[in-house]
Coordinates of C-alpha atoms in Angstrom, one line a residue:
M60 CA 0.0 0.0 0.0
R61 CA 1.3 3.4 -1.0
K62 CA 2.6 5.4 2.0
S63 CA 2.7 9.2 2.4
K64 CA 5.7 11.1 1.1
E65 CA 6.6 12.0 4.7
D66 CA 6.7 8.3 5.8
V67 CA 8.9 7.3 2.9
L68 CA 11.2 10.2 3.5
K69 CA 11.5 9.3 7.1
Y70 CA 12.4 5.7 6.3
S71 CA 14.9 6.7 3.6
E72 CA 16.6 8.9 6.2
H73 CA 16.7 5.8 8.6
A74 CA 18.2 3.8 5.7
L75 CA 20.9 6.4 5.1
E76 CA 21.8 6.4 8.8
V77 CA 22.4 2.6 8.6
I78 CA 24.6 3.1 5.5
Y79 CA 26.6 5.8 7.4
K80 CA 27.1 3.6 10.5
D81 CA 30.4 1.8 10.9
S82 CA 29.0 -0.6 13.6
M83 CA 26.0 -1.3 15.8
N84 CA 25.6 -2.2 19.5
E85 CA 24.0 -5.5 20.4
E86 CA 20.5 -4.1 20.8
E87 CA 20.8 -2.2 17.4
Q88 CA 22.0 -5.4 15.8
K89 CA 19.0 -7.4 17.1
E90 CA 16.5 -4.8 15.9
F91 CA 18.1 -4.3 12.5
T92 CA 18.3 -8.1 11.9
K93 CA 14.6 -8.4 12.5
E94 CA 14.0 -5.4 10.2
V95 CA 16.0 -7.0 7.4
A96 CA 14.2 -10.3 7.8
D97 CA 10.8 -8.5 7.7
N98 CA 11.8 -6.5 4.6
F99 CA 13.1 -9.6 2.8
N100 CA 9.9 -11.4 3.7
H101 CA 7.5 -8.6 2.6
Y102 CA 9.4 -6.8 -0.2
V103 CA 12.1 -8.9 -1.7
N104 CA 11.7 -12.7 -1.6
P105 CA 10.6 -14.8 1.4
G106 CA 12.0 -17.9 -0.2
T107 CA 15.6 -16.6 0.1
L108 CA 15.2 -16.5 3.9
E109 CA 14.7 -20.2 4.0
Y110 CA 17.6 -20.8 1.6
R111 CA 20.0 -18.7 3.6
K112 CA 18.7 -19.9 6.9
S113 CA 19.9 -23.4 6.0
A114 CA 23.5 -22.3 6.1
A115 CA 23.5 -20.2 9.2
E116 CA 24.0 -20.9 12.9
D117 CA 21.2 -18.5 13.8
F118 CA 18.3 -17.1 11.9
M119 CA 20.2 -14.8 9.6
S120 CA 23.7 -13.4 9.1
I121 CA 23.9 -10.0 7.5
E122 CA 27.0 -9.1 5.4
W123 CA 28.5 -5.9 6.7
K124 CA 32.2 -5.3 5.8
D125 CA 34.6 -6.7 3.3
E126 CA 38.1 -8.0 4.1
A127 CA 40.8 -9.1 1.7
D128 CA 39.9 -12.9 1.7
G129 CA 36.4 -12.6 3.1
F130 CA 34.0 -10.4 5.1
C131 CA 32.5 -9.7 8.5
D132 CA 28.8 -9.9 9.3
L133 CA 26.9 -7.4 11.3
K134 CA 27.9 -9.1 14.6
G135 CA 31.6 -8.8 13.7
R136 CA 32.1 -12.5 13.0
K137 CA 34.7 -13.0 10.3
Y138 CA 34.4 -15.4 7.4
I139 CA 36.9 -16.8 5.0
D140 CA 35.4 -16.6 1.5
W141 CA 35.7 -19.9 -0.4
L142 CA 32.8 -18.9 -2.6
G143 CA 34.1 -15.7 -4.1
G144 CA 30.7 -14.4 -5.1
F145 CA 30.5 -17.3 -7.6
G146 CA 33.5 -15.7 -9.4
V147 CA 33.0 -12.0 -8.8
F148 CA 35.8 -11.6 -6.2
S149 CA 38.7 -12.9 -8.2
H150 CA 40.7 -9.9 -7.2
G151 CA 39.8 -10.3 -3.6
H152 CA 37.4 -8.0 -1.7
R153 CA 37.9 -4.3 -2.1
H154 CA 41.3 -4.6 -3.8
P155 CA 42.9 -1.2 -3.0
K156 CA 43.9 -0.4 -6.6
V157 CA 40.4 -1.1 -7.9
V158 CA 38.8 0.9 -5.1
E159 CA 41.2 3.8 -5.6
A160 CA 40.4 3.9 -9.4
V161 CA 36.7 4.1 -8.6
K162 CA 37.2 6.8 -6.0
Q163 CA 39.3 8.9 -8.4
Q164 CA 36.7 8.5 -11.1
L165 CA 33.9 9.3 -8.7
S166 CA 35.7 12.5 -7.7
K167 CA 35.4 13.6 -11.3
Q168 CA 32.3 12.0 -12.7
A169 CA 30.1 9.0 -11.9
L170 CA 27.8 8.5 -14.9
G171 CA 28.3 10.0 -18.4
S172 CA 25.9 11.8 -20.6
A173 CA 25.9 9.0 -23.2
E174 CA 26.3 11.6 -25.9
L175 CA 29.9 12.7 -25.7
L176 CA 32.9 10.3 -26.1
D177 CA 33.9 8.6 -22.9
A178 CA 37.5 7.8 -22.4
N179 CA 37.4 4.9 -19.9
R180 CA 35.2 2.8 -22.2
C181 CA 37.5 3.0 -25.2
M182 CA 40.7 2.4 -23.1
L183 CA 39.2 -0.7 -21.5
A184 CA 38.0 -1.9 -24.9
K185 CA 41.6 -1.6 -26.2
I186 CA 42.9 -3.6 -23.3
L187 CA 40.4 -6.4 -24.0
A188 CA 41.2 -6.4 -27.7
D189 CA 44.9 -6.8 -26.9
I190 CA 44.5 -9.6 -24.3
T191 CA 41.8 -11.8 -25.7
P192 CA 42.7 -14.8 -28.0
G193 CA 42.4 -14.6 -31.8
D194 CA 41.3 -11.5 -33.7
M195 CA 39.1 -9.9 -31.2
Q196 CA 38.7 -6.2 -31.8
Y197 CA 35.4 -4.6 -30.6
T198 CA 33.7 -4.6 -27.2
F199 CA 30.1 -3.8 -26.2
F200 CA 29.9 -3.2 -22.4
T201 CA 26.9 -4.1 -20.2
S202 CA 26.4 -4.8 -16.5
S203 CA 25.7 -8.6 -16.2
G204 CA 26.7 -11.9 -17.7
T205 CA 23.2 -12.5 -19.0
E206 CA 23.3 -9.1 -20.9
S207 CA 26.6 -10.1 -22.5
V208 CA 25.1 -13.3 -23.7
E209 CA 22.1 -11.6 -25.2
C210 CA 24.4 -9.2 -27.0
A211 CA 26.4 -12.1 -28.4
M212 CA 23.3 -13.8 -29.7
K213 CA 22.2 -10.7 -31.6
M214 CA 25.7 -10.3 -33.0
A215 CA 25.7 -13.8 -34.3
M216 CA 22.3 -13.5 -35.9
M217 CA 23.3 -10.3 -37.8
A218 CA 26.7 -11.5 -38.8
T219 CA 25.4 -14.8 -40.3
G220 CA 21.8 -14.0 -41.2
R221 CA 20.8 -17.2 -39.3
K222 CA 18.6 -17.6 -36.2
Y223 CA 19.5 -20.9 -34.7
F224 CA 21.9 -21.9 -31.9
I225 CA 23.6 -25.0 -30.5
T226 CA 24.6 -25.2 -26.8
G227 CA 25.2 -27.7 -24.0
T228 CA 22.4 -29.6 -22.3
Q229 CA 23.7 -28.5 -18.9
D230 CA 25.2 -25.1 -19.9
F231 CA 24.1 -22.0 -17.9
H232 CA 24.0 -18.8 -19.9
G233 CA 21.5 -16.6 -18.0
K234 CA 17.8 -16.2 -17.3
S235 CA 16.5 -13.4 -19.5
L236 CA 14.3 -14.9 -22.2
G237 CA 17.0 -15.1 -24.9
A238 CA 19.7 -16.4 -22.6
L239 CA 17.3 -18.7 -20.9
S240 CA 16.6 -20.3 -24.3
L241 CA 20.2 -21.4 -24.2
T242 CA 20.4 -22.4 -20.5
G243 CA 19.9 -26.1 -20.2
K244 CA 18.0 -26.4 -16.9
G245 CA 14.3 -27.4 -17.2
V246 CA 13.5 -26.0 -13.7
Y247 CA 14.1 -22.5 -15.0
R248 CA 12.9 -23.0 -18.6
E249 CA 9.6 -24.8 -18.2
P250 CA 7.5 -21.9 -16.7
F251 CA 8.4 -19.7 -19.7
L252 CA 8.1 -22.1 -22.6
P253 CA 8.0 -21.8 -25.6
L254 CA 11.3 -19.8 -25.7
L255 CA 13.4 -18.8 -28.7
N256 CA 12.9 -21.2 -31.5
G257 CA 15.7 -23.2 -33.1
V258 CA 18.0 -23.8 -30.1
R259 CA 19.5 -27.3 -30.0
H260 CA 20.9 -28.7 -26.8
V261 CA 23.6 -31.3 -27.1
P262 CA 25.5 -33.4 -24.4
F263 CA 28.5 -31.3 -23.4
G264 CA 31.8 -32.8 -24.4
D265 CA 30.2 -35.4 -26.8
F266 CA 31.7 -34.3 -30.2
D267 CA 30.1 -37.2 -32.2
Y268 CA 26.6 -36.1 -31.0
L269 CA 27.4 -32.5 -31.8
K270 CA 28.7 -33.3 -35.3
K271 CA 25.6 -35.3 -36.2
T272 CA 23.4 -32.5 -34.9
V273 CA 25.2 -30.0 -37.2
E274 CA 25.0 -32.4 -40.2
S275 CA 21.3 -32.8 -39.6
M276 CA 20.7 -29.1 -39.3
A277 CA 22.7 -28.4 -42.5
Y278 CA 20.7 -31.1 -44.3
I279 CA 17.3 -29.5 -43.4
G280 CA 18.5 -25.9 -44.1
E281 CA 18.7 -24.8 -40.5
L282 CA 22.4 -24.2 -39.9
P283 CA 23.0 -22.3 -36.6
A284 CA 24.3 -18.8 -36.4
A285 CA 26.6 -19.9 -33.6
M286 CA 27.5 -22.6 -31.1
I287 CA 27.7 -21.2 -27.6
F288 CA 29.4 -23.1 -24.8
E289 CA 30.9 -22.6 -21.3
P290 CA 34.4 -23.9 -21.8
I291 CA 33.9 -25.6 -18.4
E292 CA 30.4 -26.0 -17.2
G293 CA 30.4 -24.2 -13.9
E294 CA 26.8 -24.1 -12.6
I295 CA 26.1 -27.9 -13.0
G296 CA 29.3 -28.8 -11.1
V297 CA 32.6 -27.9 -12.9
I298 CA 32.3 -30.3 -15.8
I299 CA 35.6 -30.3 -17.9
P300 CA 35.4 -31.5 -21.5
P301 CA 37.9 -33.9 -23.1
D302 CA 41.1 -32.2 -24.3
D303 CA 40.3 -32.7 -27.9
Y304 CA 36.7 -31.4 -27.7
F305 CA 37.1 -27.6 -28.3
P306 CA 39.7 -28.0 -31.1
K307 CA 37.3 -30.3 -32.9
V308 CA 34.4 -27.8 -32.2
R309 CA 36.4 -25.0 -33.7
A310 CA 37.2 -27.0 -36.8
L311 CA 33.5 -28.0 -37.2
C312 CA 32.5 -24.4 -36.9
D313 CA 35.0 -23.4 -39.6
E314 CA 33.8 -26.2 -41.9
Y315 CA 30.2 -25.0 -41.8
D316 CA 30.9 -21.2 -41.2
I317 CA 29.3 -21.2 -37.8
L318 CA 30.4 -18.7 -35.2
L319 CA 31.9 -20.0 -31.8
I320 CA 30.7 -18.0 -28.8
D321 CA 32.8 -18.6 -25.7
D322 CA 30.8 -17.9 -22.5
E323 CA 33.6 -17.0 -20.0
V324 CA 31.3 -15.2 -17.6
Q325 CA 32.5 -17.4 -14.7
T326 CA 35.7 -19.0 -16.1
G327 CA 37.4 -16.0 -17.6
L328 CA 40.0 -13.6 -16.3
G329 CA 42.3 -16.1 -14.6
R330 CA 39.8 -18.2 -12.7
T331 CA 40.9 -21.6 -14.2
G332 CA 44.7 -21.0 -14.2
K333 CA 44.7 -19.3 -17.7
L334 CA 43.6 -15.8 -18.7
F335 CA 40.6 -17.5 -20.4
A336 CA 39.5 -21.1 -19.9
I337 CA 39.5 -21.6 -23.7
D338 CA 43.3 -21.0 -23.6
H339 CA 43.7 -24.5 -22.1
W340 CA 43.0 -25.8 -25.5
D341 CA 44.5 -23.1 -27.7
V342 CA 41.2 -22.3 -29.4
E343 CA 40.2 -18.9 -30.8
P344 CA 36.5 -18.1 -30.5
D345 CA 34.6 -15.5 -32.5
I346 CA 32.9 -13.9 -29.5
I347 CA 33.8 -13.9 -25.8
C348 CA 31.3 -13.1 -23.0
L349 CA 32.8 -11.7 -19.8
A350 CA 31.3 -10.6 -16.5
K351 CA 31.5 -11.4 -12.8
A352 CA 35.2 -10.6 -12.2
M353 CA 35.2 -8.0 -15.0
G354 CA 34.5 -5.1 -12.5
G355 CA 37.4 -6.1 -10.2
G356 CA 35.0 -7.2 -7.5
V357 CA 33.9 -3.6 -6.9
M358 CA 31.5 -2.6 -9.7
P359 CA 29.1 -4.6 -11.9
L360 CA 30.5 -4.8 -15.4
S361 CA 30.2 -7.2 -18.3
A362 CA 31.6 -7.3 -21.9
T363 CA 30.9 -8.9 -25.2
V364 CA 34.2 -9.0 -27.2
S365 CA 34.1 -9.9 -30.8
T366 CA 35.9 -10.0 -34.1
K367 CA 35.3 -7.3 -36.7
R368 CA 33.2 -9.7 -38.8
C369 CA 30.8 -10.2 -35.9
Y370 CA 30.6 -6.5 -35.0
E371 CA 30.5 -4.8 -38.3
P372 CA 26.9 -5.7 -39.5
Y373 CA 25.7 -5.4 -35.9
M374 CA 26.7 -1.8 -35.1
Y375 CA 28.4 -0.1 -38.1
E376 CA 25.3 0.9 -40.1
N377 CA 23.2 1.7 -37.0
P378 CA 25.3 2.2 -33.9
W379 CA 22.1 2.0 -31.8
M380 CA 21.0 -1.4 -33.0
H381 CA 21.8 -2.5 -29.5
S382 CA 22.2 -0.1 -26.6
T383 CA 22.3 0.4 -22.9
T384 CA 22.1 3.5 -20.8
T385 CA 24.4 2.7 -18.0
G386 CA 26.5 -0.3 -19.3
G387 CA 30.1 0.6 -19.6
N388 CA 29.7 3.7 -17.5
P389 CA 32.8 5.6 -16.3
L390 CA 32.8 4.1 -12.8
A391 CA 32.4 0.6 -14.0
C392 CA 35.1 0.9 -16.7
A393 CA 37.5 2.5 -14.2
A394 CA 37.1 -0.6 -12.0
G395 CA 37.5 -2.8 -15.1
I396 CA 40.8 -1.0 -16.1
A397 CA 42.2 -1.4 -12.6
G398 CA 41.0 -5.0 -12.5
M399 CA 42.8 -5.8 -15.7
N400 CA 45.9 -4.1 -14.4
V401 CA 45.8 -6.2 -11.2
L402 CA 45.1 -9.4 -13.1
L403 CA 48.3 -8.9 -15.1
Q404 CA 50.5 -7.3 -12.6
E405 CA 49.8 -9.8 -9.8
D406 CA 49.6 -12.7 -12.4
L407 CA 46.3 -13.9 -10.9
A408 CA 46.0 -16.7 -13.5
S409 CA 49.3 -18.3 -12.3
Q410 CA 48.2 -17.8 -8.7
A411 CA 45.0 -19.7 -9.5
A412 CA 46.9 -22.5 -11.2
E413 CA 49.3 -23.0 -8.3
K414 CA 46.8 -22.6 -5.5
G415 CA 44.3 -24.8 -7.3
E416 CA 46.9 -27.6 -7.6
Y417 CA 47.7 -27.3 -3.9
I418 CA 44.0 -27.5 -2.9
M419 CA 43.3 -30.4 -5.3
E420 CA 46.1 -32.5 -3.8
K421 CA 44.7 -32.0 -0.3
L422 CA 41.1 -32.7 -1.5
E423 CA 42.2 -36.0 -3.1
A424 CA 43.5 -37.1 0.3
L425 CA 40.2 -36.0 2.0
K426 CA 38.2 -37.9 -0.7
S427 CA 40.1 -41.1 0.2
K428 CA 39.6 -40.5 3.9
F429 CA 35.8 -39.7 3.7
S430 CA 34.9 -41.8 0.7
N431 CA 31.5 -42.7 2.2
I432 CA 30.2 -39.2 1.6
L433 CA 32.7 -37.4 -0.7
I434 CA 32.7 -39.3 -4.1
D435 CA 34.6 -37.0 -6.4
V436 CA 36.7 -33.8 -6.6
R437 CA 37.6 -32.0 -9.9
G438 CA 38.5 -28.7 -11.2
K439 CA 40.9 -26.3 -13.0
G440 CA 42.7 -23.5 -11.2
L441 CA 40.4 -22.1 -8.5
L442 CA 37.2 -23.4 -10.0
I443 CA 36.9 -26.7 -8.0
V444 CA 34.0 -28.9 -7.0
M445 CA 33.5 -31.4 -4.3
E446 CA 30.8 -33.9 -5.3
F447 CA 28.9 -35.6 -2.5
C448 CA 26.8 -38.7 -2.4
D449 CA 23.6 -36.7 -2.1
D450 CA 22.2 -33.2 -1.5
E451 CA 21.8 -33.7 2.3
K452 CA 25.4 -34.4 2.9
G453 CA 26.5 -31.4 0.8
Y454 CA 24.2 -29.1 2.8
Q455 CA 25.4 -30.5 6.0
V456 CA 29.1 -29.8 5.1
V457 CA 28.2 -26.3 3.9
T458 CA 26.4 -25.6 7.2
E459 CA 29.3 -27.0 9.3
M460 CA 31.8 -24.8 7.4
F461 CA 29.7 -21.7 7.8
A462 CA 29.5 -22.2 11.5
K463 CA 33.3 -22.5 11.5
G464 CA 33.7 -19.2 9.6
V465 CA 34.2 -20.5 6.0
L466 CA 31.7 -19.6 3.3
L467 CA 30.8 -22.3 0.7
S468 CA 27.7 -23.0 -1.4
G469 CA 26.2 -25.5 -3.7
T470 CA 24.6 -24.7 -7.1
E471 CA 21.2 -23.0 -7.5
T472 CA 19.4 -26.3 -7.6
N473 CA 21.4 -28.8 -5.6
A474 CA 24.0 -29.2 -3.0
H475 CA 25.6 -32.5 -4.0
A476 CA 28.1 -30.4 -5.9
I477 CA 29.8 -27.9 -3.7
R478 CA 32.0 -25.4 -5.4
I479 CA 35.3 -24.0 -4.1
E480 CA 35.8 -20.7 -5.8
P481 CA 37.7 -18.3 -3.6
P482 CA 39.4 -15.1 -4.6
L483 CA 42.5 -15.7 -6.7
T484 CA 44.4 -13.6 -4.2
I485 CA 43.5 -15.9 -1.2
T486 CA 46.5 -16.5 1.1
Y487 CA 47.9 -19.9 1.8
E488 CA 47.1 -19.3 5.4
H489 CA 43.4 -19.0 4.6
I490 CA 43.6 -22.0 2.3
D491 CA 45.1 -24.1 5.1
T492 CA 42.6 -22.8 7.6
G493 CA 39.8 -23.6 5.2
L494 CA 41.2 -27.1 4.6
E495 CA 41.5 -27.7 8.3
K496 CA 37.8 -26.7 8.9
L497 CA 36.8 -28.8 5.9
E498 CA 38.4 -31.9 7.4
E499 CA 36.6 -31.2 10.7
S500 CA 33.3 -30.7 8.9
L501 CA 33.7 -33.8 6.7
S502 CA 34.5 -35.8 9.9
T503 CA 31.4 -34.6 11.6
V504 CA 29.1 -35.3 8.6
A505 CA 30.7 -38.7 7.8
A506 CA 30.2 -39.8 11.4
R507 CA 26.4 -39.3 10.9
A508 CA 26.2 -41.2 7.6

C-alpha cells in the first residue's frame, strides 16, 4: 500500500543512517536483523530467507564489511570466502587499486551523458582487444553476464543471417528470455516455454553427437548462427570436456561457417589458471562473453568482445541497433581497467593454477579418507567442485563450514556439488585454515552417515 511522502522520506533517512554507520551495538543489531528479515519477507523474496537460513548458525547473518579474503557480518564475525561471489571476487574483496580507481573517477564524474565520447570505455576496450585470444577487436559493455550473452546472440544473428543456436544440455547462460533459451535447466525454462525457436541442446563434451546435430541441421537448411558453450560447465558442477573437444568444435564451426561463442562469464580472467579457460585448448573463438570478475570485485560490469566480422553488421550501419544507458559507465570501466591491471601485474592466473593444484592435492586425500560421503573432486585452477553422495550431505558440510567461519555454497538447484571458488588472491594461510575446517566438517558429517 502506498505510504505518504513523509513516511517514505523518514524511512529513507533511517536507511541512510544505517549506511553511514560503521558498527551497531547489540540491541541495534537485534532490531536491525529483525527489520532486514521482515523487509526480505515482505518486499524482496521470502524464499531466500529459508535458503540462507539453512547455512547459518542462527536465523540470519547480514554481510557488513569486506576484508581481503572474506568479510564480516553485522555481529563482527569473520568469514573466509571460499565462494568468491560465484566468481565475482577474483581480485579479492575491495582490492585497493580497484577501489582507488573508482574513488578517483567518482571525484570527477560518476555516470556519463551517453552523448559525448567517454575515455574509460575505449581504453578498456583496447585492453580487451589486446589480451583476448584470436582477432578480437570490438567490445560492447553491459552490466551482467546475461546481458553479455544476449548481445552475443544478436551479434551472431546479424553476422550470419541465421537464427539458430547450439549449446550444451547443462550449460548455464543466464535467465533473460534469450539467454534462458540457451540455458539447459528445465526448472528455469519450463514456466516460460516456448522460448526462442531453433535452439538445439547437445550433451556437453560429446563431439560425435554435436557433429551429427550440425550435419542434420545443415541437411534441413537450419544451420545455426553460432555454437555457444561454457568452456567448463560451472553451474552444473565444474564439468571439464575432453582435451580434444574444443579444437574439434572450432574445426567443425569453420567447416560450416558457424560462429563460436565462448561464455567465460565465470571461467574468464584467470579463474581456471589461464587468462581465459578456452586457452587451455589453444582455441580462438569469434565472440567472448565476460562478466563477474570484470569489474574487479567492486563494480558490476560485463563485456561482449568480438571480431570485426561479428561486430560490423551489428553496429556499423546503425550504432544504436543494441544499446544500454548505464552499461560501460565511467565508474564501472575505471574498475575494469584497474581490475585488468591487477590481473596482469599480480599474475592472478598463475596464482589460480598454483593454489588450485595445492588444494586439489589436499582434496584427493580427503576424498580417500571420507569416501562414504565425498565421491569426487575435480577442477581447474580455483574453479573446483566437491561432489557428495547426495544433497543432504552437501548441505550439512556447507552448514558446518559456515559455523566455523568459512563460506561455501552448492549450485542454485542442488548441494551434491559444492564449489570451491575463492578469490584468486587468497592467502595460503586462509587456504590451510579452510582445509582444516573442511576436514573437521567432513569428519562430523561422515560420522552421521
